[in-house]
Amino acid sequence: MFDFLWNLTSFIVALGILVTVHEYGHFWVARRAGVEVQRFSIGFGKPLCRWYDKQGTEYVIAMIPLGGYVKMLDERVDDVPAEKRHLAFNNKPVLSRIAVVSAGPIANFLFAIVVLAAMYMIGVQNAKPIVGEVQLNSRAAQANMQSGDHILSMAGQEVSSWQDVTFGLMRHLGEERIEIKVKDADQQIAIRVLDIEGWKLDKQDEAPLNAVGIVPFRPALTLTLGHIANDSAAQQAGLQVNDTLVALDGEPIENWQTFVRSIQSSANTTLMLSVSREGKVLELPITPQQRTGPNGIQQGFLGVVPLLEKWPDGYIETRHYGPWDSMVLGAEKTFELIRLSFDMIGNLITGQVSVKNLSGPVGIAVGAGNSVSYGIVAFLSFLALISVNLGVFNLLPLPVLDGGHLMYYIIELIRKKPVSEKTQELGFKVGAVVLIALTCFALLNDVSRL
């Protein structure tokens, strides 16, 4: 229950910020274009609170926090008095209407730049992209990638984190190969050529790194507990943080992986767990709960997370930047995310990326909750990523989105006359059906991940 409330609260806060930024972009430009703004709403449905400014604009925070809107005076919607016709959105020049409509996505992109700049000024800590293992018979194995390889660049572009490597793989999806520059375990520079011809992300939630057979280096898992989940079998059995696992049903526990396999195969079965606590060995009966695993198989679940061994010296890097460098990096990262988002949309259309990888509100909520748990830097990174995605999504040429309106206005600019009302109405209906279908599909994907 706590996790649910945490994720929900984080989702509302994150989405509330991003929607406010998006709608404020429309609002700010509309005001400067001389359009009368009647309502600025965050959320849909019944208003929870409302107030008015000196110009008569109504500000609303509504019950359903899944979006927002700016309602402008428009003759196509309301009866407009003759003395106010010059304030109506539909009577403004087409370039003014284009500016108002595009301001929402642009605001999201500018917000991402500012958020990323703040993140870089705070300081970004990353694990260097050093390969831990290479899976047998994988594309990485065929490229002769080795354990201990420190990835320096991909296709000539420098990388400094596993996120950079992941984005690099996704950016080159659909190409034949990627040249990867590495420093091997003997500190020698080498070039690995990764063959990605025919490679697709066609499995749900498959990480690009895992898909090509690269396992990032991580410190070994210890047998000392670092976290106990609330309401879990471990908590009910009396396990505590810093307990060290000793034996299970009298058999010594050699490593964490062996312990996990024993628990997974013992759902609803009582076992005797020996742990070391403050110099004493305790015998605790545990009964792993049952849950559905990734492959739909029922398995045992205890609800514990182990501590890791310390990272080797030089494997973790923290970078701080000044204000100017942070803004430049924020802009570069935002443009990279925009390009990557459009690439992913193209790959979804061509089938390079499976639609099973689409996420909806539930996926965003879980991501928001997790990022908040990891700290302010992770949350800022998450906000920037979702802000860019929101901006790009709204630029899709679906008539119910900003991109659809822009499409009509650009056609009007070229033809020197507006698209007919009948055509626009048909487009809105088709766009609404497509948008609802995408939303439902994303929700189904979310549910399948629970």
CSV table of C-alpha atoms in Angstrom, one decimal:
chain,number,residue,atom,x,y,z
A,1,MET,CA,0.0,0.0,0.0
A,2,PHE,CA,2.8,2.4,0.9
A,3,ASP,CA,4.5,1.8,-2.5
A,4,PHE,CA,1.2,2.4,-4.3
A,5,LEU,CA,0.6,5.7,-2.5
A,6,TRP,CA,4.3,6.7,-3.0
A,7,ASN,CA,4.1,6.1,-6.7
A,8,LEU,CA,0.7,7.8,-7.0
A,9,THR,CA,1.9,10.9,-5.2
A,10,SER,CA,5.1,11.1,-7.2
A,11,PHE,CA,3.1,10.6,-10.4
A,12,ILE,CA,0.7,13.5,-9.5
A,13,VAL,CA,3.5,15.8,-8.6
A,14,ALA,CA,5.6,15.0,-11.8
A,15,LEU,CA,2.6,15.1,-14.2
A,16,GLY,CA,1.3,18.2,-12.5
A,17,ILE,CA,4.6,20.0,-13.1
A,18,LEU,CA,4.9,18.9,-16.7
A,19,VAL,CA,1.3,19.7,-17.6
A,20,THR,CA,1.5,23.1,-16.0
A,21,VAL,CA,4.7,23.9,-18.0
A,22,HIS,CA,3.1,22.7,-21.2
A,23,GLU,CA,-0.2,24.6,-20.8
A,24,TYR,CA,1.6,27.7,-19.5
A,25,GLY,CA,3.5,27.8,-22.9
A,26,HIS,CA,0.1,28.0,-24.7
A,27,PHE,CA,-1.2,30.5,-22.2
A,28,TRP,CA,1.8,32.8,-22.3
A,29,VAL,CA,2.0,33.1,-26.1
A,30,ALA,CA,-1.8,33.4,-26.4
A,31,ARG,CA,-1.8,36.4,-24.1
A,32,ARG,CA,1.0,38.0,-26.1
A,33,ALA,CA,-0.8,37.2,-29.4
A,34,GLY,CA,-3.8,39.2,-28.1
A,35,VAL,CA,-6.0,36.1,-27.6
A,36,GLU,CA,-8.5,36.2,-24.7
A,37,VAL,CA,-7.8,33.3,-22.4
A,38,GLN,CA,-10.9,32.2,-20.6
A,39,ARG,CA,-9.6,29.2,-18.5
A,40,PHE,CA,-6.3,27.7,-17.5
A,41,SER,CA,-7.0,24.2,-16.1
A,42,ILE,CA,-4.7,21.6,-14.6
A,43,GLY,CA,-6.6,18.3,-14.7
A,44,PHE,CA,-10.0,17.4,-16.0
A,45,GLY,CA,-13.4,16.9,-14.4
A,46,LYS,CA,-14.8,18.6,-11.3
A,47,PRO,CA,-12.8,21.6,-10.1
A,48,LEU,CA,-11.2,21.2,-6.7
A,49,CYS,CA,-10.3,24.9,-6.5
A,50,ARG,CA,-10.5,27.9,-8.7
A,51,TRP,CA,-9.6,31.6,-8.8
A,52,TYR,CA,-9.6,34.5,-11.3
A,53,ASP,CA,-7.1,37.1,-12.3
A,54,LYS,CA,-7.6,40.8,-13.2
A,55,GLN,CA,-8.2,40.0,-16.8
A,56,GLY,CA,-11.0,37.5,-16.0
A,57,THR,CA,-9.1,34.3,-16.7
A,58,GLU,CA,-10.3,31.4,-14.6
A,59,TYR,CA,-7.6,29.2,-13.1
A,60,VAL,CA,-8.7,25.6,-12.1
A,61,ILE,CA,-7.1,22.6,-10.4
A,62,ALA,CA,-9.4,19.7,-11.3
A,63,MET,CA,-10.0,16.2,-9.9
A,64,ILE,CA,-8.5,14.0,-12.7
A,65,PRO,CA,-4.7,14.8,-12.9
A,66,LEU,CA,-4.2,13.3,-16.4
A,67,GLY,CA,-3.7,16.5,-18.4
A,68,GLY,CA,-4.9,20.0,-18.7
A,69,TYR,CA,-6.0,22.6,-21.2
A,70,VAL,CA,-6.2,26.4,-22.0
A,71,LYS,CA,-9.6,27.5,-23.1
A,72,MET,CA,-9.4,30.5,-25.4
A,73,LEU,CA,-12.1,32.7,-26.9
A,74,ASP,CA,-13.1,31.1,-30.2
A,75,GLU,CA,-16.0,31.7,-32.6
A,76,ARG,CA,-16.0,28.0,-33.6
A,77,VAL,CA,-17.0,27.1,-30.0
A,78,ASP,CA,-18.8,30.1,-28.5
A,79,ASP,CA,-21.0,33.0,-29.6
A,80,VAL,CA,-18.5,35.9,-29.6
A,81,PRO,CA,-19.8,39.5,-29.3
A,82,ALA,CA,-18.8,41.8,-32.2
A,83,GLU,CA,-16.6,44.0,-29.9
A,84,LYS,CA,-14.6,40.9,-28.9
A,85,ARG,CA,-14.1,39.3,-32.3
A,86,HIS,CA,-10.5,40.6,-32.5
A,87,LEU,CA,-9.7,38.7,-29.3
A,88,ALA,CA,-10.9,35.3,-30.7
A,89,PHE,CA,-8.2,32.7,-31.5
A,90,ASN,CA,-9.7,31.7,-34.8
A,91,ASN,CA,-9.5,35.3,-36.1
A,92,LYS,CA,-5.8,35.7,-35.4
A,93,PRO,CA,-3.3,35.4,-38.3
A,94,VAL,CA,-2.2,31.8,-39.1
A,95,LEU,CA,1.4,32.5,-37.9
A,96,SER,CA,0.0,33.7,-34.5
A,97,ARG,CA,-2.1,30.5,-34.3
A,98,ILE,CA,1.0,28.4,-35.1
A,99,ALA,CA,3.0,30.2,-32.4
A,100,VAL,CA,0.3,29.6,-29.8
A,101,VAL,CA,-0.1,25.9,-30.6
A,102,SER,CA,3.6,25.1,-30.8
A,103,ALA,CA,4.3,27.0,-27.6
A,104,GLY,CA,3.2,24.0,-25.4
A,105,PRO,CA,5.8,21.5,-26.8
A,106,ILE,CA,8.5,24.2,-26.9
A,107,ALA,CA,7.8,25.0,-23.2
A,108,ASN,CA,8.4,21.3,-22.4
A,109,PHE,CA,11.7,21.3,-24.3
A,110,LEU,CA,12.9,24.5,-22.6
A,111,PHE,CA,11.9,23.1,-19.2
A,112,ALA,CA,13.9,20.0,-19.9
A,113,ILE,CA,17.0,22.1,-20.7
A,114,VAL,CA,16.6,24.0,-17.4
A,115,VAL,CA,16.0,20.8,-15.3
A,116,LEU,CA,19.0,19.1,-16.9
A,117,ALA,CA,21.1,22.2,-16.3
A,118,ALA,CA,20.1,22.1,-12.6
A,119,MET,CA,21.0,18.4,-12.5
A,120,TYR,CA,24.5,19.0,-13.9
A,121,MET,CA,25.1,21.9,-11.5
A,122,ILE,CA,24.1,19.7,-8.5
A,123,GLY,CA,26.4,17.0,-9.8
A,124,VAL,CA,25.9,13.8,-11.7
A,125,GLN,CA,27.3,10.5,-10.4
A,126,ASN,CA,27.6,7.6,-12.8
A,127,ALA,CA,29.2,4.2,-12.9
A,128,LYS,CA,31.7,4.1,-15.8
A,129,PRO,CA,30.5,1.9,-18.7
A,130,ILE,CA,32.8,-1.1,-17.8
A,131,VAL,CA,31.6,-4.5,-19.0
A,132,GLY,CA,31.0,-7.1,-16.3
A,133,GLU,CA,30.1,-10.1,-18.4
A,134,VAL,CA,29.4,-10.9,-22.0
A,135,GLN,CA,26.6,-13.5,-22.7
A,136,LEU,CA,27.6,-16.5,-24.7
A,137,ASN,CA,26.7,-16.6,-28.4
A,138,SER,CA,25.4,-13.0,-28.2
A,139,ARG,CA,26.1,-10.1,-30.6
A,140,ALA,CA,28.6,-8.7,-28.1
A,141,ALA,CA,30.4,-12.0,-27.9
A,142,GLN,CA,30.7,-12.1,-31.7
A,143,ALA,CA,32.2,-8.6,-31.5
A,144,ASN,CA,34.8,-9.9,-29.1
A,145,MET,CA,33.6,-7.7,-26.3
A,146,GLN,CA,35.5,-8.7,-23.1
A,147,SER,CA,34.9,-8.5,-19.4
A,148,GLY,CA,36.7,-5.4,-18.2
A,149,ASP,CA,36.2,-3.5,-21.4
A,150,HIS,CA,35.7,0.2,-20.6
A,151,ILE,CA,33.5,1.6,-23.4
A,152,LEU,CA,34.9,5.0,-24.5
A,153,SER,CA,32.9,5.9,-27.6
A,154,MET,CA,30.2,4.5,-30.0
A,155,ALA,CA,30.3,5.4,-33.7
A,156,GLY,CA,32.8,8.2,-32.8
A,157,GLN,CA,30.6,9.7,-30.1
A,158,GLU,CA,32.0,9.8,-26.6
A,159,VAL,CA,30.1,8.0,-23.8
A,160,SER,CA,30.6,8.3,-20.1
A,161,SER,CA,27.7,6.3,-18.6
A,162,TRP,CA,25.6,3.3,-19.2
A,163,GLN,CA,22.7,5.6,-20.1
A,164,ASP,CA,24.9,7.0,-22.9
A,165,VAL,CA,25.7,3.5,-24.1
A,166,THR,CA,22.0,2.5,-24.1
A,167,PHE,CA,21.0,5.7,-26.0
A,168,GLY,CA,23.8,4.9,-28.4
A,169,LEU,CA,22.4,1.5,-29.1
A,170,MET,CA,18.9,2.8,-29.6
A,171,ARG,CA,20.1,5.6,-31.8
A,172,HIS,CA,21.7,3.2,-34.2
A,173,LEU,CA,18.8,0.7,-34.2
A,174,GLY,CA,18.2,-0.4,-37.8
A,175,GLU,CA,21.8,0.1,-39.0
A,176,GLU,CA,24.2,-2.7,-39.8
A,177,ARG,CA,27.0,-2.2,-37.3
A,178,ILE,CA,28.5,0.1,-34.6
A,179,GLU,CA,32.2,0.7,-34.0
A,180,ILE,CA,32.8,0.7,-30.3
A,181,LYS,CA,36.1,2.1,-28.9
A,182,VAL,CA,37.1,0.5,-25.7
A,183,LYS,CA,40.0,0.4,-23.2
A,184,ASP,CA,40.4,-3.3,-22.3
A,185,ALA,CA,41.4,-4.8,-18.9
A,186,ASP,CA,45.1,-4.4,-19.9
A,187,GLN,CA,44.5,-0.7,-20.6
A,188,GLN,CA,45.0,-1.2,-24.3
A,189,ILE,CA,42.7,0.7,-26.8
A,190,ALA,CA,40.8,-1.6,-29.1
A,191,ILE,CA,37.9,-1.3,-31.6
A,192,ARG,CA,35.0,-3.7,-31.3
A,193,VAL,CA,32.6,-3.9,-34.2
A,194,LEU,CA,29.1,-4.8,-33.0
A,195,ASP,CA,27.0,-6.3,-35.7
A,196,ILE,CA,23.4,-5.1,-35.3
A,197,GLU,CA,22.0,-6.0,-38.7
A,198,GLY,CA,18.4,-7.3,-38.2
A,199,TRP,CA,18.5,-6.5,-34.5
A,200,LYS,CA,15.1,-5.5,-33.1
A,201,LEU,CA,13.7,-4.7,-29.7
A,202,ASP,CA,10.8,-7.0,-30.1
A,203,LYS,CA,10.4,-8.3,-26.6
A,204,GLN,CA,8.5,-6.5,-23.9
A,205,ASP,CA,10.8,-4.5,-21.5
A,206,GLU,CA,14.0,-6.0,-22.9
A,207,ALA,CA,16.9,-3.7,-22.2
A,208,PRO,CA,19.0,-2.9,-25.2
A,209,LEU,CA,22.2,-3.9,-23.3
A,210,ASN,CA,20.7,-7.3,-22.5
A,211,ALA,CA,19.5,-7.7,-26.0
A,212,VAL,CA,23.0,-7.5,-27.4
A,213,GLY,CA,24.5,-9.5,-24.6
A,214,ILE,CA,26.3,-6.9,-22.5
A,215,VAL,CA,26.1,-7.2,-18.7
A,216,PRO,CA,27.4,-4.0,-16.9
A,217,PHE,CA,29.9,-4.4,-14.1
A,218,ARG,CA,28.3,-4.4,-10.7
A,219,PRO,CA,29.9,-5.2,-7.3
A,220,ALA,CA,29.1,-8.7,-6.0
A,221,LEU,CA,26.1,-9.2,-3.9
A,222,THR,CA,26.8,-10.0,-0.3
A,223,LEU,CA,24.8,-12.2,2.1
A,224,THR,CA,24.1,-9.2,4.4
A,225,LEU,CA,20.5,-7.7,4.1
A,226,GLY,CA,20.3,-4.1,3.1
A,227,HIS,CA,16.5,-3.7,2.8
A,228,ILE,CA,13.4,-5.5,4.2
A,229,ALA,CA,10.1,-4.8,2.3
A,230,ASN,CA,7.1,-3.8,4.2
A,231,ASP,CA,4.4,-6.5,4.8
A,232,SER,CA,6.8,-9.1,3.3
A,233,ALA,CA,7.4,-12.6,4.5
A,234,ALA,CA,10.9,-11.5,5.6
A,235,GLN,CA,9.4,-8.8,7.9
A,236,GLN,CA,6.8,-11.2,9.3
A,237,ALA,CA,9.7,-13.7,10.1
A,238,GLY,CA,11.6,-11.0,12.0
A,239,LEU,CA,14.5,-10.5,9.6
A,240,GLN,CA,16.3,-7.2,10.1
A,241,VAL,CA,18.6,-4.9,8.0
A,242,ASN,CA,22.3,-6.0,8.5
A,243,ASP,CA,21.4,-9.6,9.3
A,244,THR,CA,23.8,-11.9,7.5
A,245,LEU,CA,22.5,-15.1,6.0
A,246,VAL,CA,24.3,-18.3,7.2
A,247,ALA,CA,22.3,-21.4,6.3
A,248,LEU,CA,18.9,-22.5,5.0
A,249,ASP,CA,17.4,-25.7,6.4
A,250,GLY,CA,20.9,-26.5,7.8
A,251,GLU,CA,22.6,-26.1,4.4
A,252,PRO,CA,25.3,-23.4,4.3
A,253,ILE,CA,24.4,-20.5,1.9
A,254,GLU,CA,27.3,-20.1,-0.5
A,255,ASN,CA,26.1,-17.0,-2.5
A,256,TRP,CA,23.1,-14.8,-3.0
A,257,GLN,CA,22.0,-16.5,-6.3
A,258,THR,CA,21.8,-19.9,-4.6
A,259,PHE,CA,19.7,-18.4,-1.9
A,260,VAL,CA,17.3,-16.8,-4.4
A,261,ARG,CA,16.8,-20.0,-6.3
A,262,SER,CA,16.0,-21.8,-3.0
A,263,ILE,CA,13.4,-19.2,-2.1
A,264,GLN,CA,11.8,-19.1,-5.5
A,265,SER,CA,11.3,-22.9,-5.4
A,266,SER,CA,9.7,-22.8,-1.9
A,267,ALA,CA,6.5,-20.7,-2.2
A,268,ASN,CA,4.2,-21.2,0.8
A,269,THR,CA,6.7,-23.7,2.3
A,270,THR,CA,8.2,-23.1,5.8
A,271,LEU,CA,12.0,-23.1,5.9
A,272,MET,CA,14.5,-22.6,8.8
A,273,LEU,CA,16.8,-19.7,8.1
A,274,SER,CA,20.0,-19.2,10.1
A,275,VAL,CA,21.2,-15.6,10.3
A,276,SER,CA,24.1,-13.9,12.1
A,277,ARG,CA,23.0,-10.8,14.1
A,278,GLU,CA,25.3,-8.8,16.4
A,279,GLY,CA,27.6,-11.8,16.8
A,280,LYS,CA,24.8,-14.3,17.5
A,281,VAL,CA,23.3,-16.9,15.2
A,282,LEU,CA,19.5,-16.9,15.2
A,283,GLU,CA,17.2,-19.6,13.8
A,284,LEU,CA,14.1,-18.0,12.1
A,285,PRO,CA,11.3,-19.9,10.4
A,286,ILE,CA,10.4,-18.2,7.1
A,287,THR,CA,7.5,-18.9,4.7
A,288,PRO,CA,8.1,-17.3,1.3
A,289,GLN,CA,5.0,-15.7,-0.2
A,290,GLN,CA,3.9,-16.7,-3.7
A,291,ARG,CA,3.8,-14.4,-6.7
A,292,THR,CA,3.9,-14.6,-10.5
A,293,GLY,CA,7.4,-14.3,-11.9
A,294,PRO,CA,8.5,-12.6,-15.2
A,295,ASN,CA,7.6,-15.7,-17.3
A,296,GLY,CA,4.2,-16.2,-15.7
A,297,ILE,CA,5.5,-18.9,-13.4
A,298,GLN,CA,4.5,-19.0,-9.7
A,299,GLN,CA,7.5,-18.6,-7.4
A,300,GLY,CA,8.5,-17.8,-3.9
A,301,PHE,CA,9.2,-14.3,-2.7
A,302,LEU,CA,10.8,-13.2,0.6
A,303,GLY,CA,11.1,-9.4,0.2
A,304,VAL,CA,14.8,-8.8,0.9
A,305,VAL,CA,17.5,-6.9,-0.9
A,306,PRO,CA,21.2,-7.6,-0.2
A,307,LEU,CA,24.1,-5.1,0.3
A,308,LEU,CA,26.7,-4.8,-2.4
A,309,GLU,CA,30.4,-5.0,-2.0
A,310,LYS,CA,32.2,-1.7,-2.4
A,311,TRP,CA,32.8,-0.4,-5.9
A,312,PRO,CA,36.5,-0.6,-7.0
A,313,ASP,CA,38.4,2.6,-7.0
A,314,GLY,CA,37.9,4.6,-10.2
A,315,TYR,CA,34.6,2.9,-11.2
A,316,ILE,CA,32.3,5.7,-10.0
A,317,GLU,CA,32.6,9.1,-11.4
A,318,THR,CA,31.0,12.3,-10.1
A,319,ARG,CA,31.0,15.4,-12.4
A,320,HIS,CA,30.0,19.0,-11.4
A,321,TYR,CA,29.6,21.8,-13.9
A,322,GLY,CA,29.3,25.5,-13.8
A,323,PRO,CA,26.2,27.4,-14.8
A,324,TRP,CA,27.1,28.1,-18.4
A,325,ASP,CA,28.5,24.6,-19.1
A,326,SER,CA,25.4,23.1,-17.4
A,327,MET,CA,23.1,25.1,-19.7
A,328,VAL,CA,25.1,24.0,-22.8
A,329,LEU,CA,25.0,20.3,-21.6
A,330,GLY,CA,21.3,20.6,-20.8
A,331,ALA,CA,20.5,21.9,-24.3
A,332,GLU,CA,22.7,19.2,-25.9
A,333,LYS,CA,21.1,16.4,-23.9
A,334,THR,CA,17.6,17.7,-24.6
A,335,PHE,CA,18.2,17.8,-28.4
A,336,GLU,CA,19.6,14.3,-28.1
A,337,LEU,CA,16.4,13.1,-26.3
A,338,ILE,CA,14.2,14.8,-28.9
A,339,ARG,CA,16.0,13.1,-31.7
A,340,LEU,CA,15.9,9.8,-29.9
A,341,SER,CA,12.2,10.1,-29.2
A,342,PHE,CA,11.4,10.8,-32.9
A,343,ASP,CA,13.7,7.8,-33.8
A,344,MET,CA,11.8,5.6,-31.5
A,345,ILE,CA,8.5,6.6,-33.0
A,346,GLY,CA,9.9,5.8,-36.4
A,347,ASN,CA,11.2,2.4,-35.2
A,348,LEU,CA,7.7,1.7,-33.7
A,349,ILE,CA,6.1,2.3,-37.1
A,350,THR,CA,8.7,0.2,-38.9
A,351,GLY,CA,8.6,-2.6,-36.3
A,352,GLN,CA,12.2,-2.2,-35.2
A,353,VAL,CA,10.8,-1.6,-31.7
A,354,SER,CA,7.8,-3.7,-30.4
A,355,VAL,CA,4.7,-1.8,-29.4
A,356,LYS,CA,4.9,-4.0,-26.2
A,357,ASN,CA,7.4,-1.4,-25.0
A,358,LEU,CA,4.9,1.4,-24.8
A,359,SER,CA,4.1,2.6,-21.3
A,360,GLY,CA,1.1,4.4,-20.0
A,361,PRO,CA,0.2,6.3,-16.8
A,362,VAL,CA,0.9,3.3,-14.6
A,363,GLY,CA,4.4,2.9,-16.0
A,364,ILE,CA,5.1,6.6,-15.6
A,365,ALA,CA,3.8,6.4,-12.0
A,366,VAL,CA,6.2,3.6,-11.1
A,367,GLY,CA,9.1,5.4,-12.8
A,368,ALA,CA,8.2,8.6,-10.9
A,369,GLY,CA,8.1,6.8,-7.6
A,370,ASN,CA,11.4,5.0,-8.3
A,371,SER,CA,13.2,8.2,-9.4
A,372,VAL,CA,12.0,10.1,-6.3
A,373,SER,CA,13.3,7.2,-4.1
A,374,TYR,CA,16.8,7.5,-5.7
A,375,GLY,CA,17.1,11.2,-4.9
A,376,ILE,CA,16.7,14.7,-6.5
A,377,VAL,CA,19.2,14.1,-9.4
A,378,ALA,CA,17.3,11.0,-10.5
A,379,PHE,CA,14.0,12.7,-10.2
A,380,LEU,CA,15.2,15.7,-12.3
A,381,SER,CA,16.5,13.3,-15.0
A,382,PHE,CA,13.1,11.6,-15.0
A,383,LEU,CA,11.3,14.9,-15.3
A,384,ALA,CA,13.4,16.0,-18.2
A,385,LEU,CA,12.9,12.7,-20.1
A,386,ILE,CA,9.1,12.7,-19.6
A,387,SER,CA,8.9,16.4,-20.4
A,388,VAL,CA,10.7,15.8,-23.8
A,389,ASN,CA,8.4,12.8,-24.4
A,390,LEU,CA,5.3,14.9,-23.7
A,391,GLY,CA,6.5,17.6,-26.1
A,392,VAL,CA,7.3,15.1,-28.8
A,393,PHE,CA,4.1,13.2,-28.3
A,394,ASN,CA,2.1,16.4,-28.7
A,395,LEU,CA,3.8,17.1,-32.0
A,396,LEU,CA,2.5,13.9,-33.6
A,397,PRO,CA,0.2,14.9,-36.5
A,398,LEU,CA,-3.0,13.7,-34.8
A,399,PRO,CA,-5.7,16.3,-35.1
A,400,VAL,CA,-6.6,16.1,-31.4
A,401,LEU,CA,-3.0,16.9,-30.5
A,402,ASP,CA,-1.0,20.1,-31.0
A,403,GLY,CA,0.8,18.5,-33.9
A,404,GLY,CA,-2.6,17.9,-35.7
A,405,HIS,CA,-3.5,21.6,-35.3
A,406,LEU,CA,-0.1,22.6,-36.6
A,407,MET,CA,-0.6,20.3,-39.6
A,408,TYR,CA,-3.9,22.1,-40.4
A,409,TYR,CA,-2.3,25.6,-40.0
A,410,ILE,CA,0.7,24.7,-42.1
A,411,ILE,CA,-1.7,23.5,-44.9
A,412,GLU,CA,-3.6,26.8,-44.5
A,413,LEU,CA,-0.4,28.7,-44.8
A,414,ILE,CA,0.5,26.9,-48.0
A,415,ARG,CA,-3.0,26.9,-49.6
A,416,LYS,CA,-3.8,30.5,-48.4
A,417,LYS,CA,-7.1,29.3,-47.0
A,418,PRO,CA,-8.2,27.2,-44.0
A,419,VAL,CA,-8.9,23.5,-44.1
A,420,SER,CA,-12.6,23.0,-44.3
A,421,GLU,CA,-14.6,22.5,-41.1
A,422,LYS,CA,-15.8,19.1,-42.3
A,423,THR,CA,-12.3,17.8,-43.0
A,424,GLN,CA,-11.1,19.1,-39.6
A,425,GLU,CA,-14.0,17.5,-37.8
A,426,LEU,CA,-13.4,14.1,-39.5
A,427,GLY,CA,-9.7,14.4,-38.6
A,428,PHE,CA,-10.5,15.1,-35.0
A,429,LYS,CA,-12.7,11.9,-34.8
A,430,VAL,CA,-10.0,9.7,-36.4
A,431,GLY,CA,-7.4,11.3,-34.2
A,432,ALA,CA,-9.4,10.7,-31.1
A,433,VAL,CA,-9.9,7.0,-32.0
A,434,VAL,CA,-6.2,6.5,-32.6
A,435,LEU,CA,-5.3,8.3,-29.4
A,436,ILE,CA,-7.7,6.2,-27.3
A,437,ALA,CA,-6.4,3.0,-28.9
A,438,LEU,CA,-2.8,4.0,-28.1
A,439,THR,CA,-3.8,4.8,-24.5
A,440,CYS,CA,-5.6,1.5,-24.0
A,441,PHE,CA,-2.7,-0.4,-25.5
A,442,ALA,CA,-0.2,1.3,-23.2
A,443,LEU,CA,-2.5,0.6,-20.2
A,444,LEU,CA,-2.7,-3.0,-21.1
A,445,ASN,CA,1.1,-3.1,-21.3
A,446,ASP,CA,1.2,-1.5,-17.9
A,447,VAL,CA,-1.1,-4.0,-16.4
A,448,SER,CA,0.9,-6.9,-17.9
A,449,ARG,CA,4.0,-5.6,-16.1
A,450,LEU,CA,2.3,-5.5,-12.6
